[in-house]
Amino acid sequence: MEIDWDSLTFSFTATDVMYRQVIPAGSEWGEGDLLPFGDISISPAAGVLNYGQGIFEGMKAQRADDGSIVLFRPKQNSARFAIGAERLGMPPVPEKIFIDAIESVIRENERWIPPTGRGALYVRPVLWGSGAILGVAPAPEFTFMVFVCPVGPYFKGGMSPISLRVSDEFHRAAPGGSGGVKAIGNYAPGMMPSKMAKKEGYAEIIYLDAVEHRYVEEVGAANFFCVKDQVLYTPELTGTILPGITRDSIVQLARDSGYTVHEEKVDVEFAMQADEAFCAGTAAVISPIGRIEHGDKVTEYCDGEVGEITHQLYHSLLDIQLRRAEDKHDWIHVVKE
Ligand code: PLP
Ligand code: COI
């Protein structure tokens, strides 16, 4: 089958091979299996289906400029996956098993990796409490799986600036909850608000903090940044925000380029007076924000154009990810030279 790389969006496509490993509670992770991609059988009483005992990760395998197949900082995803597993009462997958599993699934699905610059192979590891359980407690069996999908841009229009609305009605996470890990249960409550916003022409929702309803937290499933007087601001990690790997990389790249970066509480009023704004994540990469609406206030950034610093950071990140620039921080993980 011919794949039309240029019409890829961020959507599901079945690929050839997936990975699966199932262990009973109390035992160690070992060797998993590579299987043809397809449906699996699971008890209707599975912990993940009834009580949301599950986490996921997201990475992109890309074909770099030199033809190699690379991942970006997958050990960070492995570390975050382990923290999430602990938070949800599941056995963490050791780094070597995590990395070996994703590498083998990528290799087996090589034909699905888009040509350089025309998309990526999105890698989705999941960990579920798959055993049957009726009481609210960790499941008696756990499943670690990895599947992949070729993807294009997360937001329609790729690098064209998006329009967002600040929600005064919904919050994503509260202190002490699970907002700081990629728990599957964090995502369904955002679907309806996001769908409503999309219907009204916004690309996503901006969530404010649940305590004071004043500070920017995240943009749907991406981290928030703004630039004011050449200084970069991003919400500090307080436990309610997902510690994005793209976020961490942008903070580092901006500092490498001599910019001051403040990781602190970002008041929505301040964000709306900034010079530039963008959101960042594996799926979103760096997506410029052209407009934010909050109640009856509206801010348009950079006359709808991509801001200069946003543009610069986007290219710095992409150049490293596609091996066009020196990988000073050892972020590139080669799957196949
Ligand atoms: N915030 C949320 C809620 C996310 O789901 C993601 C996606 O993983 C991010 C931020 C960005 O994180 P990363 O850059 O590690 O993909
Ligand atoms: C990612 O950026 O990898 C995400 O997880 C975004 C979304 C698909 C949940």
Coordinates of N, CA, C and O in Angstrom, one line a residue, residues 165-327:
R165 N -8.7 29.6 23.7 CA -9.5 30.2 24.7 C -9.2 29.8 26.1 O -9.0 28.6 26.3
V166 N -9.1 30.7 27.0 CA -8.9 30.4 28.4 C -10.2 29.9 29.0 O -11.2 30.6 28.8
S167 N -10.2 28.7 29.6 CA -11.4 28.2 30.2 C -11.6 28.8 31.6 O -10.7 28.7 32.4
D168 N -12.8 29.3 31.8 CA -13.2 29.8 33.2 C -14.0 28.8 33.8 O -14.5 29.0 35.0
E169 N -14.3 27.7 33.1 CA -15.3 26.7 33.6 C -14.6 25.4 34.1 O -15.0 24.8 35.0
F170 N -13.5 25.0 33.4 CA -12.9 23.7 33.6 C -11.4 23.9 34.1 O -10.7 24.8 33.7
H171 N -11.0 22.9 34.9 CA -9.6 22.8 35.3 C -9.1 21.4 34.9 O -9.9 20.5 34.7
R172 N -7.8 21.3 34.7 CA -7.3 20.0 34.2 C -6.8 19.2 35.4 O -6.9 17.9 35.4
A173 N -6.2 19.8 36.4 CA -5.6 19.1 37.5 C -5.6 19.9 38.8 O -5.6 21.1 38.8
A174 N -5.6 19.2 39.9 CA -5.6 19.9 41.2 C -4.4 19.4 42.0 O -3.9 18.3 41.7
P175 N -3.9 20.3 42.9 CA -2.7 19.9 43.7 C -3.0 18.5 44.4 O -4.1 18.3 44.9
G176 N -2.0 17.7 44.4 CA -2.1 16.4 45.0 C -2.7 15.3 44.1 O -2.8 14.1 44.4
G177 N -3.2 15.7 42.9 CA -3.8 14.8 42.0 C -2.8 14.1 41.1 O -1.7 13.9 41.5
S178 N -3.2 13.9 39.8 CA -2.3 13.1 38.9 C -1.9 13.9 37.7 O -1.4 13.4 36.7
G179 N -2.1 15.3 37.8 CA -1.7 16.1 36.7 C -0.3 16.1 36.2 O 0.0 16.3 35.1
G180 N 0.6 15.7 37.2 CA 2.0 15.7 36.9 C 2.5 14.4 36.2 O 3.7 14.3 35.9
V181 N 1.6 13.5 36.0 CA 2.0 12.2 35.3 C 1.0 12.0 34.1 O 0.0 12.6 34.1
K182 N 1.4 11.1 33.2 CA 0.6 10.9 32.0 C -0.4 9.8 32.3 O -0.4 8.7 31.7
A183 N -1.3 10.1 33.3 CA -2.3 9.1 33.7 C -3.4 9.2 32.6 O -3.8 10.3 32.2
I184 N -3.9 8.1 32.2 CA -4.9 8.1 31.1 C -6.2 8.9 31.6 O -6.8 9.6 30.8
G185 N -6.5 8.8 32.8 CA -7.6 9.5 33.4 C -7.6 11.0 33.3 O -8.6 11.7 33.5
N186 N -6.4 11.6 33.0 CA -6.3 13.1 32.9 C -6.9 13.6 31.6 O -7.1 14.8 31.5
Y187 N -7.1 12.7 30.7 CA -7.4 13.2 29.3 C -8.9 13.2 28.9 O -9.3 14.2 28.3
A188 N -9.6 12.2 29.4 CA -11.1 12.2 29.0 C -11.8 13.5 29.5 O -12.6 14.0 28.7
P189 N -11.5 14.0 30.7 CA -12.3 15.2 31.2 C -12.0 16.4 30.3 O -12.8 17.4 30.3
G190 N -10.9 16.4 29.5 CA -10.6 17.5 28.7 C -11.3 17.4 27.3 O -11.2 18.4 26.5
M191 N -11.9 16.3 27.0 CA -12.4 16.1 25.6 C -13.6 17.0 25.3 O -13.6 17.6 24.2
M192 N -14.5 17.0 26.2 CA -15.7 17.8 26.0 C -15.4 19.3 25.9 O -15.8 20.0 24.9
P193 N -14.6 19.9 26.9 CA -14.2 21.3 26.8 C -13.5 21.6 25.5 O -13.7 22.6 24.8
S194 N -12.6 20.7 25.1 CA -11.8 20.9 23.9 C -12.7 20.8 22.6 O -12.6 21.7 21.7
K195 N -13.6 19.9 22.6 CA -14.5 19.8 21.5 C -15.4 21.0 21.3 O -15.6 21.5 20.3
M196 N -15.9 21.5 22.5 CA -16.7 22.7 22.5 C -15.9 23.9 21.9 O -16.4 24.7 21.1
A197 N -14.7 24.0 22.4 CA -13.8 25.1 21.9 C -13.6 25.0 20.4 O -13.6 26.0 19.7
K198 N -13.3 23.8 19.9 CA -13.0 23.6 18.5 C -14.2 24.0 17.7 O -14.1 24.5 16.6
K199 N -15.4 23.6 18.2 CA -16.6 24.0 17.5 C -16.8 25.5 17.3 O -17.4 26.0 16.3
E200 N -16.2 26.2 18.2 CA -16.3 27.7 18.1 C -15.1 28.3 17.5 O -14.8 29.5 17.5
G201 N -14.2 27.4 16.9 CA -13.1 27.9 16.1 C -11.8 28.0 16.7 O -10.8 28.5 16.2
Y202 N -11.7 27.6 18.0 CA -10.4 27.6 18.7 C -9.7 26.3 18.5 O -10.4 25.3 18.4
A203 N -8.4 26.3 18.6 CA -7.7 25.0 18.4 C -7.6 24.2 19.7 O -7.5 23.0 19.6
E204 N -7.7 24.9 20.8 CA -7.6 24.2 22.1 C -8.0 25.2 23.2 O -8.3 26.4 23.0
I205 N -8.0 24.6 24.4 CA -8.3 25.4 25.7 C -7.0 25.7 26.4 O -6.1 24.8 26.4
I206 N -6.9 26.8 27.1 CA -5.8 27.0 28.0 C -6.5 26.8 29.4 O -7.5 27.4 29.7
Y207 N -5.8 26.0 30.2 CA -6.3 25.8 31.5 C -5.5 26.6 32.5 O -4.3 26.8 32.4
L208 N -6.3 27.2 33.5 CA -5.7 27.9 34.6 C -5.6 27.0 35.8 O -6.2 25.9 35.8
D209 N -4.8 27.4 36.8 CA -4.7 26.6 38.0 C -6.0 26.5 38.8 O -6.9 27.4 38.7
A210 N -6.2 25.4 39.5 CA -7.5 25.1 40.1 C -7.7 25.8 41.4 O -8.7 25.8 42.0
V211 N -6.6 26.4 42.0 CA -6.7 27.0 43.3 C -7.1 28.4 43.2 O -8.1 28.9 43.8
E212 N -6.3 29.2 42.5 CA -6.6 30.7 42.4 C -7.2 31.0 41.1 O -7.7 32.2 40.9
H213 N -7.3 30.1 40.1 CA -7.8 30.3 38.8 C -7.2 31.6 38.2 O -8.0 32.5 37.8
R214 N -5.9 31.7 38.2 CA -5.3 32.9 37.8 C -4.0 32.6 37.0 O -3.6 33.4 36.1
Y215 N -3.4 31.5 37.2 CA -2.1 31.2 36.6 C -2.3 30.1 35.5 O -3.0 29.1 35.6
V216 N -1.6 30.4 34.3 CA -1.7 29.5 33.2 C -1.0 28.1 33.6 O 0.1 28.1 34.2
E217 N -1.7 27.0 33.2 CA -1.1 25.7 33.5 C -0.7 25.1 32.2 O 0.5 25.0 31.9
E218 N -1.6 24.7 31.3 CA -1.3 24.0 30.1 C -2.2 24.3 29.0 O -3.3 24.8 29.2
V219 N -1.8 24.0 27.8 CA -2.7 24.2 26.6 C -3.1 22.7 26.2 O -2.4 22.1 25.5
G220 N -4.3 22.3 26.7 CA -4.7 20.9 26.3 C -3.5 20.0 26.7 O -3.2 19.8 27.9
A221 N -3.0 19.3 25.7 CA -1.9 18.4 26.0 C -0.5 18.9 25.5 O 0.3 18.2 24.9
A222 N -0.3 20.2 25.9 CA 1.0 20.8 25.6 C 1.4 21.8 26.6 O 0.5 22.4 27.3
N223 N 2.6 22.1 26.8 CA 3.1 23.1 27.8 C 3.0 24.5 27.1 O 3.1 24.7 25.9
F224 N 2.9 25.5 28.0 CA 2.7 26.9 27.6 C 4.0 27.7 27.8 O 4.7 27.6 28.8
F225 N 4.3 28.6 26.8 CA 5.4 29.5 26.9 C 5.0 30.9 26.4 O 4.1 31.0 25.5
C226 N 5.5 32.0 27.0 CA 5.4 33.3 26.4 C 6.7 34.0 26.5 O 7.6 33.7 27.3
V227 N 6.8 35.1 25.7 CA 8.0 35.9 25.6 C 7.6 37.3 25.8 O 6.6 37.8 25.2
K228 N 8.3 38.0 26.8 CA 8.0 39.4 27.0 C 9.4 40.1 27.1 O 10.2 39.7 28.0
D229 N 9.6 41.1 26.4 CA 10.9 41.9 26.4 C 12.1 40.9 26.3 O 13.0 41.0 27.1
Q230 N 12.0 40.0 25.4 CA 13.1 39.0 25.1 C 13.4 38.0 26.2 O 14.4 37.3 26.2
V231 N 12.5 38.0 27.2 CA 12.6 37.0 28.3 C 11.5 35.9 28.1 O 10.4 36.2 27.8
L232 N 11.9 34.6 28.3 CA 11.0 33.5 28.1 C 10.4 33.1 29.5 O 11.1 33.0 30.5
Y233 N 9.1 32.9 29.5 CA 8.4 32.5 30.7 C 7.6 31.2 30.4 O 7.0 31.1 29.4
T234 N 7.7 30.3 31.4 CA 6.9 29.1 31.3 C 6.4 28.7 32.7 O 7.2 28.9 33.6
P235 N 5.2 28.2 32.8 CA 4.8 27.8 34.2 C 5.7 26.9 34.9 O 6.2 25.9 34.2
E236 N 6.0 27.1 36.1 CA 6.9 26.2 36.9 C 6.2 24.9 37.1 O 4.9 24.8 37.1
L237 N 6.9 23.9 37.4 CA 6.4 22.5 37.6 C 6.0 22.4 39.1 O 6.8 22.4 39.9
T238 N 4.7 22.4 39.3 CA 4.2 22.4 40.7 C 3.5 21.1 41.0 O 3.0 20.9 42.1
G239 N 3.5 20.2 40.1 CA 2.9 18.9 40.3 C 1.5 18.7 39.6 O 1.0 17.6 39.4
T240 N 1.0 19.9 39.2 CA -0.3 19.8 38.4 C -0.1 19.9 36.9 O -1.0 19.8 36.1
I241 N 1.2 20.2 36.5 CA 1.5 20.4 35.1 C 2.4 19.2 34.7 O 3.2 18.7 35.5
L242 N 2.2 18.7 33.5 CA 3.0 17.6 33.0 C 4.4 18.1 32.7 O 4.6 19.1 32.0
P243 N 5.5 17.5 33.3 CA 6.8 17.9 33.0 C 7.2 17.5 31.6 O 7.7 16.4 31.4
G244 N 6.9 18.4 30.6 CA 7.1 18.0 29.2 C 8.6 18.0 28.9 O 9.4 18.8 29.4
I245 N 8.9 17.0 28.1 CA 10.3 16.8 27.6 C 10.7 17.9 26.6 O 11.8 18.4 26.6
T246 N 9.7 18.3 25.8 CA 9.9 19.4 24.9 C 10.1 20.7 25.7 O 11.0 21.5 25.3
R247 N 9.3 20.9 26.7 CA 9.4 22.0 27.6 C 10.8 22.2 28.1 O 11.5 23.2 28.0
D248 N 11.3 21.1 28.7 CA 12.6 21.1 29.3 C 13.7 21.4 28.2 O 14.7 22.1 28.5
S249 N 13.5 20.8 27.0 CA 14.5 21.0 26.0 C 14.5 22.5 25.5 O 15.6 23.1 25.2
I250 N 13.3 23.1 25.4 CA 13.2 24.5 25.0 C 13.9 25.4 26.0 O 14.6 26.4 25.7
V251 N 13.6 25.1 27.3 CA 14.2 25.9 28.4 C 15.8 25.9 28.2 O 16.4 26.9 28.2
Q252 N 16.3 24.7 28.0 CA 17.8 24.6 27.8 C 18.3 25.3 26.5 O 19.2 26.0 26.6
L253 N 17.5 25.1 25.4 CA 18.0 25.7 24.2 C 17.9 27.2 24.2 O 18.8 27.9 23.7
A254 N 16.9 27.8 24.9 CA 16.8 29.2 25.0 C 18.0 29.7 25.9 O 18.6 30.7 25.5
R255 N 18.3 29.0 27.0 CA 19.4 29.4 27.8 C 20.7 29.3 27.0 O 21.6 30.2 27.1
D256 N 20.9 28.3 26.2 CA 22.1 28.1 25.4 C 22.2 29.3 24.4 O 23.3 29.7 24.1
S257 N 21.1 29.9 24.0 CA 21.2 31.0 23.0 C 21.3 32.3 23.8 O 21.2 33.4 23.1
G258 N 21.4 32.3 25.1 CA 21.6 33.5 25.8 C 20.4 34.2 26.4 O 20.4 35.3 27.0
Y259 N 19.2 33.6 26.2 CA 18.0 34.2 26.7 C 17.8 33.8 28.2 O 18.3 32.8 28.7
T260 N 17.2 34.8 28.9 CA 16.8 34.5 30.3 C 15.5 33.7 30.3 O 14.6 34.1 29.5
V261 N 15.4 32.7 31.1 CA 14.2 31.9 31.1 C 13.7 31.9 32.6 O 14.4 31.6 33.5
H262 N 12.4 32.3 32.7 CA 11.8 32.2 34.1 C 10.8 31.0 34.1 O 9.8 31.1 33.4
E263 N 11.1 30.1 35.0 CA 10.1 29.0 35.2 C 9.4 29.5 36.5 O 10.0 29.4 37.6
E264 N 8.2 30.0 36.4 CA 7.5 30.6 37.5 C 6.0 30.6 37.2 O 5.6 30.2 36.1
K265 N 5.2 31.0 38.2 CA 3.8 31.1 38.0 C 3.6 32.2 36.9 O 4.1 33.3 37.0
V266 N 2.8 31.9 35.9 CA 2.6 32.8 34.8 C 1.1 33.3 34.9 O 0.2 32.5 34.6
D267 N 0.9 34.5 35.4 CA -0.4 35.1 35.5 C -1.0 35.2 34.1 O -0.4 35.7 33.2
V268 N -2.3 34.8 34.0 CA -2.9 34.9 32.6 C -3.0 36.3 32.1 O -2.8 36.5 30.9
E269 N -3.1 37.3 33.0 CA -3.1 38.7 32.6 C -1.7 39.1 31.9 O -1.7 39.8 31.0
F270 N -0.7 38.6 32.6 CA 0.7 38.8 32.1 C 0.9 38.1 30.7 O 1.4 38.7 29.8
A271 N 0.4 36.9 30.6 CA 0.5 36.1 29.4 C -0.2 36.9 28.2 O 0.3 36.9 27.1
M272 N -1.3 37.5 28.6 CA -2.0 38.2 27.5 C -1.4 39.6 27.1 O -1.8 40.2 26.2
Q273 N -0.4 40.0 27.9 CA 0.3 41.2 27.5 C 1.7 40.9 26.9 O 2.5 41.8 26.7
A274 N 2.0 39.6 26.7 CA 3.3 39.2 26.2 C 3.4 39.5 24.8 O 2.5 39.9 24.1
D275 N 4.7 39.4 24.3 CA 5.0 39.8 22.9 C 4.7 38.6 22.0 O 4.3 38.7 20.8
E276 N 5.1 37.4 22.5 CA 4.9 36.1 21.7 C 4.4 35.1 22.7 O 4.6 35.1 23.9
A277 N 3.7 34.1 22.1 CA 3.3 32.9 22.9 C 3.3 31.7 22.0 O 3.1 31.8 20.8
F278 N 3.6 30.5 22.6 CA 3.5 29.3 21.9 C 3.3 28.1 22.9 O 3.4 28.3 24.1
C279 N 2.9 27.0 22.3 CA 2.8 25.8 23.1 C 3.7 24.7 22.6 O 4.2 24.8 21.4
A280 N 4.1 23.8 23.4 CA 5.2 22.8 23.1 C 4.9 21.5 23.6 O 4.4 21.3 24.8
G281 N 5.1 20.5 22.8 CA 5.0 19.1 23.2 C 5.5 18.2 22.1 O 5.7 18.7 21.0
T282 N 5.5 16.9 22.4 CA 6.0 16.0 21.3 C 5.1 16.0 20.1 O 5.5 16.2 19.0
A283 N 3.8 16.0 20.4 CA 2.8 16.0 19.2 C 2.8 17.4 18.6 O 2.8 17.6 17.4
A284 N 2.7 18.4 19.5 CA 2.6 19.8 19.0 C 3.9 20.4 18.5 O 3.9 21.4 17.8
V285 N 5.0 19.8 18.8 CA 6.4 20.4 18.6 C 6.4 21.8 19.2 O 6.2 21.9 20.5
I286 N 6.6 22.8 18.4 CA 6.4 24.2 18.9 C 5.3 24.7 18.0 O 5.4 24.8 16.8
S287 N 4.1 25.1 18.6 CA 3.0 25.6 17.8 C 2.8 27.1 18.3 O 2.5 27.3 19.4
P288 N 3.0 28.0 17.4 CA 2.8 29.4 17.7 C 1.4 29.7 18.1 O 0.5 29.2 17.4
I289 N 1.2 30.6 19.0 CA -0.2 31.0 19.4 C -0.4 32.4 18.8 O 0.4 33.3 19.1
G290 N -1.4 32.5 18.0 CA -1.7 33.8 17.4 C -2.7 34.7 18.1 O -2.7 35.9 18.0
R291 N -3.5 34.0 18.9 CA -4.6 34.7 19.6 C -5.0 34.0 20.8 O -5.2 32.8 20.8
I292 N -5.3 34.8 21.9 CA -5.9 34.2 23.1 C -7.1 35.0 23.5 O -7.0 36.2 23.5
E293 N -8.2 34.3 23.8 CA -9.4 35.0 24.2 C -9.6 34.5 25.7 O -9.6 33.3 26.0
H294 N -9.9 35.5 26.5 CA -10.3 35.2 27.9 C -11.5 36.1 28.3 O -11.3 37.3 28.5
G295 N -12.6 35.5 28.5 CA -13.8 36.3 28.7 C -14.0 37.2 27.5 O -14.0 36.8 26.4
D296 N -14.1 38.6 27.9 CA -14.2 39.5 26.8 C -12.9 40.1 26.3 O -12.9 41.1 25.6
K297 N -11.8 39.6 26.9 CA -10.5 40.1 26.5 C -9.9 39.3 25.4 O -10.0 38.1 25.4
V298 N -9.3 40.0 24.4 CA -8.6 39.3 23.3 C -7.2 39.8 23.1 O -7.0 41.0 23.2
T299 N -6.2 38.9 22.9 CA -4.9 39.3 22.6 C -4.5 38.7 21.3 O -4.7 37.5 21.0
E300 N -4.0 39.5 20.4 CA -3.4 39.0 19.1 C -1.9 39.2 19.2 O -1.4 40.3 19.5
Y301 N -1.2 38.1 19.0 CA 0.3 38.2 19.1 C 0.9 38.3 17.7 O 0.4 37.6 16.7
C302 N 1.8 39.2 17.6 CA 2.7 39.3 16.3 C 1.8 39.4 15.1 O 2.2 38.8 14.0
D303 N 0.7 40.1 15.1 CA -0.2 40.3 13.9 C -0.5 39.0 13.2 O -0.5 38.9 12.0
G304 N -0.6 37.9 14.0 CA -0.9 36.6 13.4 C 0.3 35.9 12.7 O 0.2 34.9 12.2
E305 N 1.5 36.6 12.8 CA 2.7 36.0 12.3 C 3.4 35.2 13.4 O 3.1 35.3 14.6
V306 N 4.3 34.3 13.0 CA 5.1 33.6 14.0 C 6.1 34.5 14.6 O 6.9 35.2 13.9
G307 N 6.2 34.6 15.9 CA 7.1 35.5 16.6 C 8.6 35.1 16.3 O 8.9 33.9 16.0
E308 N 9.5 36.1 16.5 CA 10.9 35.8 16.1 C 11.6 34.8 17.0 O 12.3 33.9 16.5
I309 N 11.3 34.9 18.3 CA 12.0 34.0 19.2 C 11.3 32.6 19.1 O 12.0 31.5 19.2
T310 N 10.0 32.6 18.9 CA 9.3 31.3 18.7 C 9.9 30.6 17.5 O 10.2 29.4 17.5
H311 N 10.1 31.4 16.4 CA 10.7 30.9 15.2 C 12.1 30.3 15.4 O 12.4 29.2 15.0
Q312 N 12.8 31.1 16.1 CA 14.2 30.7 16.4 C 14.3 29.4 17.2 O 15.0 28.5 16.9
L313 N 13.5 29.3 18.2 CA 13.5 28.1 19.1 C 13.0 26.9 18.3 O 13.5 25.8 18.5
Y314 N 12.0 27.1 17.5 CA 11.4 26.0 16.7 C 12.5 25.4 15.8 O 12.7 24.2 15.8
H315 N 13.3 26.3 15.2 CA 14.3 25.8 14.3 C 15.5 25.2 15.1 O 16.1 24.2 14.6
S316 N 15.8 25.7 16.2 CA 16.9 25.1 17.0 C 16.5 23.7 17.4 O 17.3 22.8 17.4
L317 N 15.3 23.5 17.8 CA 14.8 22.2 18.3 C 14.8 21.2 17.1 O 15.3 20.1 17.2
L318 N 14.2 21.7 16.0 CA 14.1 20.8 14.8 C 15.4 20.4 14.3 O 15.7 19.3 13.9
D319 N 16.4 21.4 14.3 CA 17.7 21.1 13.7 C 18.4 20.0 14.5 O 19.1 19.2 14.0
I320 N 18.2 20.0 15.8 CA 18.8 19.0 16.6 C 18.1 17.7 16.4 O 18.7 16.6 16.1
Q321 N 16.7 17.7 16.4 CA 16.0 16.5 16.2 C 16.2 15.8 14.9 O 16.2 14.6 14.8
L322 N 16.5 16.6 13.9 CA 16.8 16.0 12.5 C 18.3 15.9 12.2 O 18.7 15.7 11.1
R323 N 19.1 16.1 13.2 CA 20.6 16.0 13.1 C 21.2 17.0 12.1 O 22.1 16.6 11.4
R324 N 20.6 18.2 12.1 CA 21.2 19.2 11.2 C 22.1 20.1 12.1 O 22.9 20.8 11.5
A325 N 22.0 20.0 13.4 CA 22.8 20.8 14.3 C 23.5 19.9 15.3 O 23.0 18.7 15.5
E326 N 24.6 20.4 15.8 CA 25.3 19.6 16.8 C 24.4 19.2 18.0 O 23.7 20.1 18.5
D327 N 24.5 18.0 18.5 CA 23.7 17.5 19.6 C 24.5 17.6 20.9 O 24.9 16.6 21.5

